[in-house]
Short mmCIF file of C-alpha atoms and ligand atoms in Angstrom, two decimals:
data_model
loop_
_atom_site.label_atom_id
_atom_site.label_comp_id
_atom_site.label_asym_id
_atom_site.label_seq_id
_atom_site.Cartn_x
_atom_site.Cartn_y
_atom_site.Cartn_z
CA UNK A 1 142.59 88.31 167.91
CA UNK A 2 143.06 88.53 171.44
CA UNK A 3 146.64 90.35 172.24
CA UNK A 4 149.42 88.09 174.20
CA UNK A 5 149.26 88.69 177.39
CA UNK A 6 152.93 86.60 178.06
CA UNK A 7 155.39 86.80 174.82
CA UNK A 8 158.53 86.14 176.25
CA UNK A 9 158.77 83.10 174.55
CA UNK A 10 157.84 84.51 170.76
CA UNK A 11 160.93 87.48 171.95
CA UNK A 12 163.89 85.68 173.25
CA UNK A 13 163.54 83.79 169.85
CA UNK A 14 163.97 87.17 168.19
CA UNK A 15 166.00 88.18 170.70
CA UNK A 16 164.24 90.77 171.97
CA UNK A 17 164.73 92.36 175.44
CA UNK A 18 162.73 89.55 178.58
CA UNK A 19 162.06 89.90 182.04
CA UNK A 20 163.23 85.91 182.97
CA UNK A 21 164.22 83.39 180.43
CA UNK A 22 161.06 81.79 178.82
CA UNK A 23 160.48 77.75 179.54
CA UNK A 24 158.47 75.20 177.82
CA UNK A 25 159.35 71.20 177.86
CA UNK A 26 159.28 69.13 174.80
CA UNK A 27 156.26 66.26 175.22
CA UNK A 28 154.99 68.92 177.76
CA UNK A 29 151.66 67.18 177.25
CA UNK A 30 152.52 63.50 177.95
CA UNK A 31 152.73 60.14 179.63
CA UNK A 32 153.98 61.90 183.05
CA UNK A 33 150.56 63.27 183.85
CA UNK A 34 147.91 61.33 185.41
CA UNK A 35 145.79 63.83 183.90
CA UNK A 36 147.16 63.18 180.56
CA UNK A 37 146.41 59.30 180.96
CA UNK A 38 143.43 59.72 182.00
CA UNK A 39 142.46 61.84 178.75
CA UNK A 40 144.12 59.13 177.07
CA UNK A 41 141.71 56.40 178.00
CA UNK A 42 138.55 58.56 177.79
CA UNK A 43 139.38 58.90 174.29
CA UNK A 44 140.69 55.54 173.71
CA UNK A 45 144.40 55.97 172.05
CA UNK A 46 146.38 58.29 171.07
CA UNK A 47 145.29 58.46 167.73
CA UNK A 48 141.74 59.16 169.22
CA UNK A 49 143.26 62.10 171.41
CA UNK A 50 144.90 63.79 167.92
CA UNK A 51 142.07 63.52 165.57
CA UNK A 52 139.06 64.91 167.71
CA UNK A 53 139.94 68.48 168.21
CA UNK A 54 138.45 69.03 171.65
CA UNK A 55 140.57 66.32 173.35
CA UNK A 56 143.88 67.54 171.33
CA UNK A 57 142.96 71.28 173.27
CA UNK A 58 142.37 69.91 176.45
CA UNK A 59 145.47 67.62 176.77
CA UNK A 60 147.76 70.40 175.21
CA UNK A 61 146.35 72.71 178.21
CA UNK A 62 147.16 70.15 180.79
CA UNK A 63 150.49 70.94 181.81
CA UNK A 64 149.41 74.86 181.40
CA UNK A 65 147.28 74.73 184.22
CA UNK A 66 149.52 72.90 186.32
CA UNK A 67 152.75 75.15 185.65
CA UNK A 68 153.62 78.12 184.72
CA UNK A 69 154.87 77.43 181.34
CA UNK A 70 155.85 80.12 178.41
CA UNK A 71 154.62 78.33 175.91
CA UNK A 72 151.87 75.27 174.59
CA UNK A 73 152.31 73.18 171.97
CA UNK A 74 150.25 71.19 169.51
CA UNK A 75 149.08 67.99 171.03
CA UNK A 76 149.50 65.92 167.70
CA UNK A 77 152.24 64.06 166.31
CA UNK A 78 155.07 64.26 163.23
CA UNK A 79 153.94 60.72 162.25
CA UNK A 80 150.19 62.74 160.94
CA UNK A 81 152.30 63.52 157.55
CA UNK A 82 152.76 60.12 156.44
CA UNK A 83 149.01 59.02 157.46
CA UNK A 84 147.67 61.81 155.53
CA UNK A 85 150.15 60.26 152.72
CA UNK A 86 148.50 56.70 152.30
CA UNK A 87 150.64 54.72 154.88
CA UNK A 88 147.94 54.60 158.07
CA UNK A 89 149.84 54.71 161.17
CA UNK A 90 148.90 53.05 163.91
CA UNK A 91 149.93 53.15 167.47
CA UNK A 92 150.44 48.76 169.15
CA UNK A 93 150.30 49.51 173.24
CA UNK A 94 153.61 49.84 174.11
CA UNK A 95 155.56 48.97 170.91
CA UNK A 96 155.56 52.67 169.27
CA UNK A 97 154.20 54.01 165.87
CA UNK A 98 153.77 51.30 162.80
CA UNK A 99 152.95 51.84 159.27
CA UNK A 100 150.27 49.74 157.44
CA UNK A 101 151.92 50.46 154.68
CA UNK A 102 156.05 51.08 154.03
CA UNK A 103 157.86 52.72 150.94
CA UNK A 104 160.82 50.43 149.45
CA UNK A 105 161.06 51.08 145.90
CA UNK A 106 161.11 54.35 143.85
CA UNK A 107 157.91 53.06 142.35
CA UNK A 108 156.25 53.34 145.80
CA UNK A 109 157.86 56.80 146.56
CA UNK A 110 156.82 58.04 142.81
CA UNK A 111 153.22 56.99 143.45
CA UNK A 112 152.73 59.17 146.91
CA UNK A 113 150.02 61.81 146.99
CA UNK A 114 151.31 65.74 148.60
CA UNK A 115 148.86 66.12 151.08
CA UNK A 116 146.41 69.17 151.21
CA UNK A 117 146.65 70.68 154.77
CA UNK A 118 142.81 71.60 154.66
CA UNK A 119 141.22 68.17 153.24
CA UNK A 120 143.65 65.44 154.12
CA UNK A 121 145.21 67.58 157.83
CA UNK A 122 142.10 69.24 158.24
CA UNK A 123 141.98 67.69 162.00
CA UNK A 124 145.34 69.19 162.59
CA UNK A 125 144.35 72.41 161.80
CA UNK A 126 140.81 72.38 163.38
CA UNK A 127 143.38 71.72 166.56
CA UNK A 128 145.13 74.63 166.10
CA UNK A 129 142.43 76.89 165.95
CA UNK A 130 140.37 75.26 168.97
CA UNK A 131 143.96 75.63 171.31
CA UNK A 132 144.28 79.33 169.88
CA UNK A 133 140.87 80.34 170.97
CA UNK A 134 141.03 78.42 174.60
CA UNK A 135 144.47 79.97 175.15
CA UNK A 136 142.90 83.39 174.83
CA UNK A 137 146.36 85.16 174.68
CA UNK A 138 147.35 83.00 177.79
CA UNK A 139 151.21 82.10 175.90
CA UNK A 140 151.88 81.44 172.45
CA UNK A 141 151.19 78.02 170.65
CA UNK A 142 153.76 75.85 169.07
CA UNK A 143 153.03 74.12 165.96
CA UNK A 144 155.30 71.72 164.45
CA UNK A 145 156.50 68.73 162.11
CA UNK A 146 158.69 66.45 161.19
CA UNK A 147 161.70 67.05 158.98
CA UNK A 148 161.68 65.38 156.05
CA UNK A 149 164.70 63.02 156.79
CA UNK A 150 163.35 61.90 160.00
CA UNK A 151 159.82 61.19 158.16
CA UNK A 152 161.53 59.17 155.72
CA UNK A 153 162.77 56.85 158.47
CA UNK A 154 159.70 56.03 159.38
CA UNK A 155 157.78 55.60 156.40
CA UNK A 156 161.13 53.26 155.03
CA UNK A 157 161.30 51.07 158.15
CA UNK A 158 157.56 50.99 158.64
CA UNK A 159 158.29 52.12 162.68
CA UNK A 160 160.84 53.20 164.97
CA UNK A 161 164.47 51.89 164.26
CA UNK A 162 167.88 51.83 166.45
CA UNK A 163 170.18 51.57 163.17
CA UNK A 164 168.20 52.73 160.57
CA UNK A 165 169.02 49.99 158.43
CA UNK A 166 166.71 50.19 155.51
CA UNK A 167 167.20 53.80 155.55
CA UNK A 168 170.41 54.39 155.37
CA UNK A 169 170.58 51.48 152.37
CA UNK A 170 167.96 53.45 150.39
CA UNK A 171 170.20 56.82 150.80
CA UNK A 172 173.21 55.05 149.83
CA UNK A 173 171.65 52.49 147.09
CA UNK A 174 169.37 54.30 145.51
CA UNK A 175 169.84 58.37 146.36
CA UNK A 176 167.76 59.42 143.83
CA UNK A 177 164.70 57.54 145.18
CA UNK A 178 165.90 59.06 148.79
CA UNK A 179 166.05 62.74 147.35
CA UNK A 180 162.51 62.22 145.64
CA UNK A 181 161.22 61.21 148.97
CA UNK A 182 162.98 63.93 150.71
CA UNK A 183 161.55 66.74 147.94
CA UNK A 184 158.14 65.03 148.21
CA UNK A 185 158.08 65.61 151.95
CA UNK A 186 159.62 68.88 152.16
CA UNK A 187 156.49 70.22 149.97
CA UNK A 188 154.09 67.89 152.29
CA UNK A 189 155.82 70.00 155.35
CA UNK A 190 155.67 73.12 153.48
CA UNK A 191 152.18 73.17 153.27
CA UNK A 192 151.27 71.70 156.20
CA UNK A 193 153.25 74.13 158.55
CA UNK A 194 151.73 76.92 156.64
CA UNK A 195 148.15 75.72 157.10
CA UNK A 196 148.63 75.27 161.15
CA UNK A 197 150.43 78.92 160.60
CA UNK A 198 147.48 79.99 159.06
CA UNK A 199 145.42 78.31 161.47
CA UNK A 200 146.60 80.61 164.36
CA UNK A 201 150.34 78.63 165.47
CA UNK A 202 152.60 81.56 166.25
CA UNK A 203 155.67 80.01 166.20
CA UNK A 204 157.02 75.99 164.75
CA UNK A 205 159.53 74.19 165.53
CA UNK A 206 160.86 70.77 162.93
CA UNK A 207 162.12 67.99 164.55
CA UNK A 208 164.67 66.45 163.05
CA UNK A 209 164.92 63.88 165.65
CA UNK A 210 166.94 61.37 163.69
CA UNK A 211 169.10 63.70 161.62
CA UNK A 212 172.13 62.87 164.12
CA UNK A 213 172.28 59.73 162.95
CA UNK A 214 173.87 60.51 159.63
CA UNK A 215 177.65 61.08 158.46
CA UNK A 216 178.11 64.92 158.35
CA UNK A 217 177.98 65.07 154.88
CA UNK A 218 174.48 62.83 154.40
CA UNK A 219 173.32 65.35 157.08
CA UNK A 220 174.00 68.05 155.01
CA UNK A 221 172.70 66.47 151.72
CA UNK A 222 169.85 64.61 153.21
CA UNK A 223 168.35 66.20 155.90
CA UNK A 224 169.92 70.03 156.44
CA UNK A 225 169.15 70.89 152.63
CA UNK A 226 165.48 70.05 153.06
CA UNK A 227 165.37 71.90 156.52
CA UNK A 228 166.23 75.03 154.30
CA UNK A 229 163.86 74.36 151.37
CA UNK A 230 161.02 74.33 154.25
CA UNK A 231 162.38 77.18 156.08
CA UNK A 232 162.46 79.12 152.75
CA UNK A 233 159.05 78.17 151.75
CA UNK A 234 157.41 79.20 155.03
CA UNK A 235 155.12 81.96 156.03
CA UNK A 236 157.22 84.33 158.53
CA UNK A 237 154.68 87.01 159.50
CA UNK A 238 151.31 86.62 160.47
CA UNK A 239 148.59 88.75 162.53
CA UNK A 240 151.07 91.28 162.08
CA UNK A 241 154.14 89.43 164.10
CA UNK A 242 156.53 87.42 163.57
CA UNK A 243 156.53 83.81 163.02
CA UNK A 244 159.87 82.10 164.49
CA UNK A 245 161.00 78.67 162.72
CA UNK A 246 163.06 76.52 165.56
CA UNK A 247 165.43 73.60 164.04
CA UNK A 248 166.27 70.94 166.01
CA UNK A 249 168.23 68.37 164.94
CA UNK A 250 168.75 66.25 167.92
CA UNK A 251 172.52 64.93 168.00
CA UNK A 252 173.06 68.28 165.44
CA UNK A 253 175.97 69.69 168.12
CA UNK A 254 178.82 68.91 165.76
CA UNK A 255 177.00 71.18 162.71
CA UNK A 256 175.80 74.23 165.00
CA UNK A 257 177.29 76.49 162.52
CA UNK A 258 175.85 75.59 159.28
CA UNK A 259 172.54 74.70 161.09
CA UNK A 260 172.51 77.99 162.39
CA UNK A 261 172.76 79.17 158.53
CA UNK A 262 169.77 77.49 157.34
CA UNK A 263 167.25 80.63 157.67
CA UNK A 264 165.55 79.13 160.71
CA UNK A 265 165.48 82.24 163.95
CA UNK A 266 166.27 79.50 166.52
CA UNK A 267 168.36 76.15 166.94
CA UNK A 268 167.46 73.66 169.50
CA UNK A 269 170.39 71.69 171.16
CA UNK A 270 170.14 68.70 172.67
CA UNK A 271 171.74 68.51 176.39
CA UNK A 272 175.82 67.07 174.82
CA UNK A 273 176.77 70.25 174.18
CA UNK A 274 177.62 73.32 175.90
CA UNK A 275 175.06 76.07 175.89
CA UNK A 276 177.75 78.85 176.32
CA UNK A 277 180.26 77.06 174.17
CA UNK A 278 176.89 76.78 170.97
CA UNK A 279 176.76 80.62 171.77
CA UNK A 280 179.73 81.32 171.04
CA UNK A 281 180.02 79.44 167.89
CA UNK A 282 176.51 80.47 166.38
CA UNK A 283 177.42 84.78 167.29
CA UNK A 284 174.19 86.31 167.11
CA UNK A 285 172.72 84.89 164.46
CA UNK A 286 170.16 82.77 165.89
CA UNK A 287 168.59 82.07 169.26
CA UNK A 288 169.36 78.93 171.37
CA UNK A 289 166.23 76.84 172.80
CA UNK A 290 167.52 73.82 175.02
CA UNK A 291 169.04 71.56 176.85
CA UNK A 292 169.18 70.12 180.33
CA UNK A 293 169.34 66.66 180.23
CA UNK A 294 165.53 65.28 180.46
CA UNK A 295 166.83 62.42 182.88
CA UNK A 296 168.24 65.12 185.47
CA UNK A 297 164.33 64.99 185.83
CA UNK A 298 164.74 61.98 187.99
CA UNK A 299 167.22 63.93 190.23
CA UNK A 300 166.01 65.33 193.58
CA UNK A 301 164.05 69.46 193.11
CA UNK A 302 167.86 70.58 194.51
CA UNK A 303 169.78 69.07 192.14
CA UNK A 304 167.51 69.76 189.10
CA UNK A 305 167.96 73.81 190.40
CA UNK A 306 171.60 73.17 190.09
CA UNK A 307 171.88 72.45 186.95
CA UNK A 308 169.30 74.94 185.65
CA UNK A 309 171.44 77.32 187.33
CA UNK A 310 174.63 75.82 185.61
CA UNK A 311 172.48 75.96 182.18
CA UNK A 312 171.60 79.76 182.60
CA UNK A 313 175.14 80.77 184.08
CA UNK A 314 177.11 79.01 180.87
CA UNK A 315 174.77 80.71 178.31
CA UNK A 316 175.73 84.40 180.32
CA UNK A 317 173.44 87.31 180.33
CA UNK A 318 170.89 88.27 178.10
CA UNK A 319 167.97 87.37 175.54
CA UNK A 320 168.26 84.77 172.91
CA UNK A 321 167.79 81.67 175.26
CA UNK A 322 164.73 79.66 175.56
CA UNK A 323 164.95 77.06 177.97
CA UNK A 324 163.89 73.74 177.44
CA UNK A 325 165.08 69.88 177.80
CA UNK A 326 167.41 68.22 175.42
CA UNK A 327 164.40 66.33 174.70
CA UNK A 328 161.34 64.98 175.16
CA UNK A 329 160.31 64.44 179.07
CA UNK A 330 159.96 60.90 179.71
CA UNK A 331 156.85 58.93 181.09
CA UNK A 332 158.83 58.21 184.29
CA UNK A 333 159.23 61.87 185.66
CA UNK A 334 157.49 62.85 189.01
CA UNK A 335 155.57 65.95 187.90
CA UNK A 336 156.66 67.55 190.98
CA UNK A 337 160.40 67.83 189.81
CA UNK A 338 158.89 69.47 185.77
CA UNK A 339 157.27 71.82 188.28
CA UNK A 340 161.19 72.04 190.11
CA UNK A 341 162.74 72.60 187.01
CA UNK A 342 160.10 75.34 185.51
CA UNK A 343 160.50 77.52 188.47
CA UNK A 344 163.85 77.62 188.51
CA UNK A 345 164.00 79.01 185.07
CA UNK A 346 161.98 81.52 186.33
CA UNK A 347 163.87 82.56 189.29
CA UNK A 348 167.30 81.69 188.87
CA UNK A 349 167.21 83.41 185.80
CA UNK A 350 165.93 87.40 186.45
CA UNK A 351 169.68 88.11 187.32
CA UNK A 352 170.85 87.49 183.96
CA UNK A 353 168.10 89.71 182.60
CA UNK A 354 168.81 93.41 183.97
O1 LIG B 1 155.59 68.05 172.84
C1 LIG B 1 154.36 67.86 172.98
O2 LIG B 1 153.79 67.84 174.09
C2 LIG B 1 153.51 67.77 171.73
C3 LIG B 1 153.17 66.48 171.30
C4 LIG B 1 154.14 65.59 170.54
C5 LIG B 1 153.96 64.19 170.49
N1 LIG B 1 154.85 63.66 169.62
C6 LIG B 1 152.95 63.45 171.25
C7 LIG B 1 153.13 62.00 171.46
C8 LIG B 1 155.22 65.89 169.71
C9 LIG B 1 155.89 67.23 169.43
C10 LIG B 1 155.66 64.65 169.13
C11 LIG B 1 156.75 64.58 168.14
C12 LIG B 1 157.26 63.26 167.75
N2 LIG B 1 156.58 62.11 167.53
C13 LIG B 1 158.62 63.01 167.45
C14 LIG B 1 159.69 64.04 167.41
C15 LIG B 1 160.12 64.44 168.75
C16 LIG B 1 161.15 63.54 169.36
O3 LIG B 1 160.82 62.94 170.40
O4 LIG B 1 162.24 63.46 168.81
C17 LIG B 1 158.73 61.65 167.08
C18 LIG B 1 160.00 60.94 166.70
C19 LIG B 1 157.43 61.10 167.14
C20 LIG B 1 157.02 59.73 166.76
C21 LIG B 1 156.43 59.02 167.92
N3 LIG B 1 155.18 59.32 168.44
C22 LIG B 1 156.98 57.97 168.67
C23 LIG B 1 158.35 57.37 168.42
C24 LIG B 1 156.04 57.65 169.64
C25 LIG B 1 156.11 56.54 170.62
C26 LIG B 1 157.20 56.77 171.58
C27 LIG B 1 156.68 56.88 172.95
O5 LIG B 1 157.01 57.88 173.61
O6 LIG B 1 155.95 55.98 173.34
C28 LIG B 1 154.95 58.52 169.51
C29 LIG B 1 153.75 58.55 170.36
C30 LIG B 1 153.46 59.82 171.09
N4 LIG B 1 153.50 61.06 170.52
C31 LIG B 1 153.06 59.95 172.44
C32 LIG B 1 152.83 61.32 172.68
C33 LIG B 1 152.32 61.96 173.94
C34 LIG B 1 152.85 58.82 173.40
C35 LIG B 1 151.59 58.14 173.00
C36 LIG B 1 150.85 57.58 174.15
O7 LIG B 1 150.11 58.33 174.83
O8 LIG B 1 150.98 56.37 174.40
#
């Protein structure tokens, strides 16, 4: 294997010593980029782009060659779980993921297969190793998933939902069905995390995109618990380094502290919290990836400097910080102002670094 020739981003998360704080954006490889579109209709949907390998590697290298980013990730999706599961997801233009099928009963839930991350994922992890080999040591790749609550969502409302209605009634109805689910895709995670591990992704990061939704105790029960089953289940050295686990619970600011106690070697925080202020509360137990606000994106180059530099002066001086967006960068964005915003990472933040 090829030796990295830029690891910041694989040592801030173990906070080890960097020159400049490490940057990547969430949905890095997206809607933004003409390039990225035009991918897109070469291949003929998303789902085409994910399942043939060589279009998954050239889309994740995209925003690589346009800026000078720490880190790629994956081009795939969390939603390839419950496909390989039975449910065939399918993408209508413009109206977000759908499920074929949907899981309402404990019947349904009982009857769904684990996936194997070879036979049923194997596309997934062909991706992986393509990426690793056309990276060439460039930055580290990024694999990643789903966490199990935010899975469930899906697979229970058949799509994306703003209230999570049939959700939330299963977990409170029925919360032995829920848990089943839950176990069921914590093992499904498990495995497939470990396969793109195994497959050459150096670090992974779960999403737990929807796990703000829920009262702080069903976070704990329902989604947190299963965060630390996977984390406790998962490979953490490979090639002889390291293999950081990132958690990011998305709306998670209120539970920093018991988040940060999960096992996982980094927390990502969405942009309502304080970066200095999660510091503080987490000590130095784990490393902080986040969390300008993706819409400052829309700003003007100036202002999106500003609040970098705000960002980087508020979490102080030192390793442990990965910067990144709260979340995912929106279709909308001028790449001109990701390419603002990267830079100033780099430069604004050598001074905290000495
Ligand atoms: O970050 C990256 O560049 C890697 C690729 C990536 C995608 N999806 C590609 C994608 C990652 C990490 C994801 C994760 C994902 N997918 C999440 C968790 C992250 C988050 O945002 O909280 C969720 C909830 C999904 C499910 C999903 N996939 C939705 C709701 C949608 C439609 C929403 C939308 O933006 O239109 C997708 C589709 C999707 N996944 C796209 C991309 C680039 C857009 C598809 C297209 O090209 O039309």
């Amino acid at each position: 294997m090829t030796a990295l020739k830029n690891d910041r981003f694989l040592r801030a998360l173990l906070k080890q010593p960097v020159d400049v704080t490490p940057v990547w954006m969430m949905r890095q490889a997206g809607r933004y980029l003409p390039e990225y579109r035009a991918s897109r209709a070469k291949a003929g949907d998303f789902m085409s782009l994910c399942k043939n390998p060589t279009f998954a590697c050239e889309v994740t290298l995209q925003p690589l060659e346009r800026y000078p980013l720490d880190a790629a990730i994956l081009f795939s999706d969390i939603l390839t779980v419950p496909d390989a599961m039975g449910l065939g997801l399918y993408f209508e233009t413009g109206e977000g993921p759908r499920f074929k099928k949907t899981v309402s009963t404990l019947a349904d839930i009982e009857a769904l297969p684990i996936p194997d991350a070879q036979k049923d994922l194997g596309y997934v992890m062909d991706a992986v190793s393509t990426i690793r080999r056309e990276l060439n040591g460039r930055v580290p790749l990024i694999g990643f998933s789903g966490s199990p609550w935010t899975l469930a969502t899906y697979m229970v409302e058949g799509g994306s939902s703003k209230d999570f209605r049939k959700s939330k009634a299963m977990l409170y109805d029925n919360p032995h069905a829920m848990h089943l689910l839950l176990d069921k895709l914590a093992q499904s995670v498990t495995a497939y995390l470990n396969g793109q591990i195994l497959a050459g992704a150096q670090a992974v990061q779960i999403f737990d995109s929807w796990g703000g939704s829920l009262s702080a105790a069903a976070y704990q029960e329902f989604s947190l618990a299963y965060m630390r089953k996977i984390v406790s289940g998962l490979i953490r050295e490979h090639e002889g380094r390291k293999v950081p686990v990132i958690l990011f619970t998305k709306g998670g600011g209120l539970w920093l502290e018991s988040i940060a106690d999960a096992g996982a070697d980094a927390l990502g925080l969405d942009w309502t919290c304080d970066i200095g202020e999660a510091r503080r509360r987490v000590g130095s137990k784990v490393a902080l990836q986040g969390n300008m606000d993706p819409t400052v994106l829309y700003a003007n180059p100036q202002a999106i400097r500003q609040e970098v530099a705000n960002i980087l002066k508020s979490y102080g001086s030192g390793t442990g910080h990965v910067f990144n967006l709260g979340h995912g960068i929106t279709p909308e964005v001028d790449p001109a102002n990701a390419g603002a915003f990267i830079n100033a990472v780099h430069e604004l933040s050598a001074q905290y670094h000495q």
